[in-house]
mmCIF file of C-alpha atoms in Angstrom:
data_model
loop_
_atom_site.group_PDB
_atom_site.id
_atom_site.type_symbol
_atom_site.label_atom_id
_atom_site.label_comp_id
_atom_site.label_asym_id
_atom_site.label_seq_id
_atom_site.Cartn_x
_atom_site.Cartn_y
_atom_site.Cartn_z
ATOM 1 C CA GLU A 11 147.023 58.510 90.091
ATOM 2 C CA THR A 12 144.259 61.225 91.209
ATOM 3 C CA GLY A 13 141.553 61.856 93.954
ATOM 4 C CA VAL A 14 141.506 60.271 97.038
ATOM 5 C CA THR A 15 142.860 56.610 97.944
ATOM 6 C CA GLN A 16 142.212 54.390 100.687
ATOM 7 C CA THR A 17 143.743 51.385 102.093
ATOM 8 C CA PRO A 18 142.983 48.503 102.891
ATOM 9 C CA ARG A 19 139.374 48.668 101.844
ATOM 10 C CA HIS A 20 138.028 46.014 103.746
ATOM 11 C CA LEU A 21 139.404 44.536 107.422
ATOM 12 C CA VAL A 22 138.617 42.421 109.586
ATOM 13 C CA MET A 23 140.151 42.529 113.088
ATOM 14 C CA GLY A 24 139.795 41.113 116.396
ATOM 15 C CA MET A 25 139.227 43.281 119.678
ATOM 16 C CA THR A 26 142.781 42.909 120.408
ATOM 17 C CA ASN A 27 144.282 43.735 117.228
ATOM 18 C CA LYS A 28 145.972 46.551 116.183
ATOM 19 C CA LYS A 29 145.550 47.868 112.761
ATOM 20 C CA SER A 30 146.125 51.157 110.997
ATOM 21 C CA LEU A 31 143.988 52.965 107.947
ATOM 22 C CA LYS A 32 145.860 54.869 105.636
ATOM 23 C CA CYS A 33 144.416 57.558 103.316
ATOM 24 C CA GLU A 34 146.300 59.336 100.792
ATOM 25 C CA GLN A 35 145.144 62.637 98.623
ATOM 26 C CA HIS A 36 146.833 63.693 95.281
ATOM 27 C CA LEU A 37 144.544 67.117 94.711
ATOM 28 C CA GLY A 38 147.125 69.504 96.761
ATOM 29 C CA HIS A 39 144.462 70.256 99.349
ATOM 30 C CA ASN A 40 145.663 71.295 102.706
ATOM 31 C CA ALA A 41 142.463 69.540 104.657
ATOM 32 C CA MET A 42 142.212 66.323 105.638
ATOM 33 C CA TYR A 43 138.913 64.292 107.504
ATOM 34 C CA TRP A 44 138.021 60.690 109.080
ATOM 35 C CA TYR A 45 134.304 60.023 109.043
ATOM 36 C CA LYS A 46 132.347 57.062 110.355
ATOM 37 C CA GLN A 47 129.736 56.172 108.672
ATOM 38 C CA SER A 48 127.254 53.149 109.750
ATOM 39 C CA ALA A 49 124.017 52.485 108.209
ATOM 40 C CA LYS A 50 120.897 54.242 107.796
ATOM 41 C CA LYS A 51 123.100 56.634 110.227
ATOM 42 C CA PRO A 52 124.403 60.269 109.194
ATOM 43 C CA LEU A 53 127.937 60.907 108.545
ATOM 44 C CA GLU A 54 130.037 61.232 112.032
ATOM 45 C CA LEU A 55 132.986 63.469 111.801
ATOM 46 C CA MET A 56 135.934 61.934 113.728
ATOM 47 C CA PHE A 57 138.972 63.892 112.925
ATOM 48 C CA VAL A 58 139.799 67.090 111.048
ATOM 49 C CA TYR A 59 143.460 68.087 110.108
ATOM 50 C CA SER A 60 144.571 71.523 108.728
ATOM 51 C CA LEU A 61 147.785 72.089 107.468
ATOM 52 C CA GLU A 62 148.988 68.776 109.448
ATOM 53 C CA GLU A 63 147.657 69.967 112.779
ATOM 54 C CA ARG A 64 144.377 68.445 114.247
ATOM 55 C CA VAL A 65 142.036 70.944 114.678
ATOM 56 C CA GLU A 66 138.611 69.086 115.603
ATOM 57 C CA ASN A 67 138.437 65.615 117.529
ATOM 58 C CA ASN A 68 134.793 64.987 118.192
ATOM 59 C CA SER A 69 134.632 63.270 121.427
ATOM 60 C CA VAL A 70 136.016 59.836 119.999
ATOM 61 C CA PRO A 71 137.148 57.031 121.972
ATOM 62 C CA SER A 72 140.800 56.911 122.629
ATOM 63 C CA ARG A 73 140.907 53.611 121.076
ATOM 64 C CA PHE A 74 141.043 55.520 118.081
ATOM 65 C CA SER A 75 144.660 57.233 117.015
ATOM 66 C CA PRO A 76 144.755 59.984 113.702
ATOM 67 C CA GLU A 77 148.288 60.557 112.532
ATOM 68 C CA CYS A 78 149.034 63.284 109.871
ATOM 69 C CA PRO A 79 152.646 63.037 108.840
ATOM 70 C CA ASN A 80 152.215 65.350 105.954
ATOM 71 C CA SER A 81 149.489 67.157 104.215
ATOM 72 C CA SER A 82 148.914 64.227 101.594
ATOM 73 C CA HIS A 83 148.678 61.550 104.152
ATOM 74 C CA LEU A 84 146.489 60.789 106.776
ATOM 75 C CA PHE A 85 146.194 57.239 108.964
ATOM 76 C CA LEU A 86 143.685 56.008 111.609
ATOM 77 C CA HIS A 87 145.242 53.701 114.414
ATOM 78 C CA LEU A 88 143.072 51.512 115.559
ATOM 79 C CA HIS A 89 143.612 49.172 118.705
ATOM 80 C CA THR A 90 141.316 47.464 121.080
ATOM 81 C CA LEU A 91 138.319 48.231 119.003
ATOM 82 C CA GLN A 92 134.909 46.982 120.001
ATOM 83 C CA PRO A 93 132.074 45.185 117.470
ATOM 84 C CA GLU A 94 129.986 48.509 117.508
ATOM 85 C CA ASP A 95 132.992 49.874 115.322
ATOM 86 C CA SER A 96 132.218 48.406 112.707
ATOM 87 C CA ALA A 97 131.444 50.418 109.599
ATOM 88 C CA LEU A 98 132.872 51.971 106.844
ATOM 89 C CA TYR A 99 135.227 54.682 107.531
ATOM 90 C CA LEU A 100 135.913 57.303 105.244
ATOM 91 C CA CYS A 101 138.450 59.733 104.236
ATOM 92 C CA ALA A 102 138.247 63.123 102.793
ATOM 93 C CA SER A 103 140.063 66.310 101.963
ATOM 94 C CA SER A 104 139.442 69.717 100.922
ATOM 95 C CA GLN A 105 141.138 72.680 99.269
ATOM 96 C CA VAL A 106 141.353 74.700 102.598
ATOM 97 C CA LEU A 107 139.182 74.524 106.336
ATOM 98 C CA GLY A 108 136.856 77.014 107.086
ATOM 99 C CA GLU A 109 135.531 78.063 103.837
ATOM 100 C CA ALA A 110 132.608 76.402 101.682
ATOM 101 C CA TYR A 111 134.636 74.330 99.419
ATOM 102 C CA GLU A 112 133.451 70.779 98.398
ATOM 103 C CA GLN A 113 134.941 67.380 100.017
ATOM 104 C CA TYR A 114 136.574 64.791 98.309
ATOM 105 C CA PHE A 115 135.972 61.419 99.459
ATOM 106 C CA GLY A 116 138.237 58.163 99.135
ATOM 107 C CA PRO A 117 136.005 55.139 98.689
ATOM 108 C CA GLY A 118 136.400 53.906 102.663
ATOM 109 C CA THR A 119 137.305 50.908 104.290
ATOM 110 C CA ARG A 120 134.845 48.527 105.777
ATOM 111 C CA LEU A 121 135.901 47.512 108.506
ATOM 112 C CA THR A 122 134.421 44.547 111.068
ATOM 113 C CA VAL A 123 135.676 43.833 114.188
ATOM 114 C CA THR A 124 134.649 40.413 115.523
ATOM 115 C CA GLY B 6 120.626 71.094 118.557
ATOM 116 C CA GLN B 7 121.558 70.597 114.945
ATOM 117 C CA ASN B 8 119.343 68.649 112.863
ATOM 118 C CA ILE B 9 119.204 67.647 109.241
ATOM 119 C CA ASP B 10 116.265 65.736 107.947
ATOM 120 C CA GLN B 11 115.539 63.627 104.665
ATOM 121 C CA PRO B 12 113.544 60.746 103.887
ATOM 122 C CA THR B 13 114.944 57.706 104.195
ATOM 123 C CA GLU B 14 113.988 55.650 100.716
ATOM 124 C CA MET B 15 112.431 57.060 97.533
ATOM 125 C CA THR B 16 111.153 54.825 94.308
ATOM 126 C CA ALA B 17 110.984 56.200 91.331
ATOM 127 C CA THR B 18 110.565 55.085 87.575
ATOM 128 C CA GLU B 19 113.218 55.419 85.121
ATOM 129 C CA GLY B 20 112.352 58.754 82.774
ATOM 130 C CA ALA B 21 110.337 60.015 85.686
ATOM 131 C CA ILE B 22 111.123 63.051 87.893
ATOM 132 C CA VAL B 23 111.879 62.593 91.524
ATOM 133 C CA GLN B 24 112.129 65.414 94.324
ATOM 134 C CA ILE B 25 114.316 64.608 97.374
ATOM 135 C CA ASN B 26 113.274 67.173 100.436
ATOM 136 C CA CYS B 27 116.108 68.055 103.049
ATOM 137 C CA THR B 28 115.407 70.536 105.909
ATOM 138 C CA TYR B 29 117.851 71.572 108.237
ATOM 139 C CA GLN B 30 118.627 73.102 111.597
ATOM 140 C CA THR B 31 122.013 74.559 112.222
ATOM 141 C CA SER B 32 123.749 76.791 114.310
ATOM 142 C CA GLY B 33 124.119 79.683 111.508
ATOM 143 C CA PHE B 34 124.369 78.447 108.266
ATOM 144 C CA ASN B 35 127.289 78.805 105.398
ATOM 145 C CA GLY B 36 125.452 76.941 102.536
ATOM 146 C CA LEU B 37 124.100 73.391 101.793
ATOM 147 C CA PHE B 38 125.370 70.708 99.850
ATOM 148 C CA TRP B 39 123.886 67.429 97.837
ATOM 149 C CA TYR B 40 126.420 64.145 97.551
ATOM 150 C CA GLN B 41 125.420 61.548 95.716
ATOM 151 C CA GLN B 42 127.151 58.101 97.063
ATOM 152 C CA HIS B 43 126.984 54.900 94.927
ATOM 153 C CA ALA B 44 126.529 51.711 96.974
ATOM 154 C CA GLY B 45 130.114 50.550 98.246
ATOM 155 C CA GLU B 46 131.555 53.714 97.000
ATOM 156 C CA ALA B 47 132.833 57.070 98.151
ATOM 157 C CA PRO B 48 130.532 60.007 98.190
ATOM 158 C CA THR B 49 130.248 62.690 95.362
ATOM 159 C CA PHE B 50 129.960 65.941 95.362
ATOM 160 C CA LEU B 51 126.657 67.091 93.227
ATOM 161 C CA SER B 52 125.439 70.802 93.949
ATOM 162 C CA TYR B 53 126.564 73.886 96.669
ATOM 163 C CA ASN B 54 124.032 76.354 97.430
ATOM 164 C CA VAL B 55 124.070 79.421 99.698
ATOM 165 C CA LEU B 56 121.842 81.819 98.210
ATOM 166 C CA ASP B 57 117.899 81.533 97.740
ATOM 167 C CA GLY B 58 117.014 80.166 94.470
ATOM 168 C CA LEU B 59 117.455 77.110 91.891
ATOM 169 C CA GLU B 60 120.921 75.675 90.653
ATOM 170 C CA GLU B 61 120.507 73.916 87.529
ATOM 171 C CA LYS B 62 122.781 71.271 86.181
ATOM 172 C CA GLY B 63 122.160 69.109 83.594
ATOM 173 C CA ARG B 64 119.506 66.483 84.655
ATOM 174 C CA PHE B 65 119.935 67.437 88.434
ATOM 175 C CA SER B 66 118.707 70.758 89.901
ATOM 176 C CA SER B 67 119.206 71.885 93.765
ATOM 177 C CA PHE B 68 116.398 74.336 95.357
ATOM 178 C CA LEU B 69 117.302 76.685 98.566
ATOM 179 C CA SER B 70 114.983 78.455 100.550
ATOM 180 C CA ARG B 71 117.171 79.861 103.820
ATOM 181 C CA SER B 72 114.653 81.481 105.599
ATOM 182 C CA LYS B 73 112.360 78.030 105.485
ATOM 183 C CA GLY B 74 115.242 75.717 106.238
ATOM 184 C CA TYR B 75 114.585 73.721 103.248
ATOM 185 C CA SER B 76 116.270 72.488 100.393
ATOM 186 C CA TYR B 77 115.160 69.808 97.604
ATOM 187 C CA LEU B 78 117.138 68.083 94.828
ATOM 188 C CA LEU B 79 115.563 67.335 91.919
ATOM 189 C CA LEU B 80 116.491 64.656 89.405
ATOM 190 C CA LYS B 81 114.795 65.023 85.453
ATOM 191 C CA GLU B 82 114.846 62.177 83.330
ATOM 192 C CA LEU B 83 115.935 59.416 85.751
ATOM 193 C CA GLN B 84 118.030 56.473 84.619
ATOM 194 C CA MET B 85 118.969 53.342 86.340
ATOM 195 C CA LYS B 86 122.441 54.682 87.299
ATOM 196 C CA ASP B 87 120.956 57.000 89.342
ATOM 197 C CA SER B 88 120.143 54.557 92.042
ATOM 198 C CA ALA B 89 122.009 55.526 94.854
ATOM 199 C CA SER B 90 121.692 57.398 98.386
ATOM 200 C CA TYR B 91 121.854 61.093 98.165
ATOM 201 C CA LEU B 92 123.106 62.931 101.230
ATOM 202 C CA CYS B 93 122.185 66.519 102.350
ATOM 203 C CA ALA B 94 124.799 68.793 104.227
ATOM 204 C CA SER B 95 124.805 71.873 106.066
ATOM 205 C CA LEU B 96 127.826 73.917 106.718
ATOM 206 C CA ASP B 97 127.120 75.584 109.709
ATOM 207 C CA SER B 98 128.695 78.805 111.614
ATOM 208 C CA ASN B 99 131.936 76.885 111.975
ATOM 209 C CA TYR B 100 131.951 75.680 108.467
ATOM 210 C CA GLN B 101 131.570 72.022 109.834
ATOM 211 C CA LEU B 102 129.276 69.829 107.654
ATOM 212 C CA ILE B 103 126.655 68.556 109.356
ATOM 213 C CA TRP B 104 125.169 65.477 107.614
ATOM 214 C CA GLY B 105 121.322 64.321 107.138
ATOM 215 C CA ALA B 106 121.365 59.899 107.288
ATOM 216 C CA GLY B 107 121.160 60.736 103.337
ATOM 217 C CA THR B 108 117.833 59.315 101.363
ATOM 218 C CA LYS B 109 118.398 55.852 99.306
ATOM 219 C CA LEU B 110 116.566 56.436 95.727
ATOM 220 C CA ILE B 111 115.793 53.019 94.017
ATOM 221 C CA ILE B 112 114.713 53.606 90.143
ATOM 222 C CA LYS B 113 112.234 50.895 88.627
ATOM 223 C CA PRO B 114 112.406 49.922 85.039
#
């Protein structure tokens, strides 16, 4: 298996549920990212990890909690979400952080909060 | 502030040429990326420009003018499969990507 994979592809959850999104990259990259993509809006960077350490947290609400257990895996733990959190959540990786390398994206998780 | 502007939607005819413009204002500049995103799929890398000028890659070309804060993506010999959103992103001084909202390109037969 190659590239960046994400599971699940679709998720419907209530506001009181707890769920996790999973991302795995098979490219040997050192940097991983979580983005939120809403219709007709720019990609919003949520979290950045470099060599398993979080280096960026763009004022994301605490109901989103990232975890990076190793350089190949990234999780986004979700709890007590709001309907406005419904969006496409994209994971990406790049060779290293701090240089002009392209990012490789996973197919995303389409999240609906009811 | 940091800002990327690109048209929301464009329509073009199969076999024709289309140019998608992007203007950027970012804190520092380390290059300009273009990505393609088909509906329901992951964005995929198309091009990267850091020096002024035109970079050609098959049917797709990307142009950059640093002095004008301007880039465009040129698509030639359009095919139906080119129907997608095209995302412009500027790499700022911290090597963080600042994204535009994307241009939805509709190709008509």
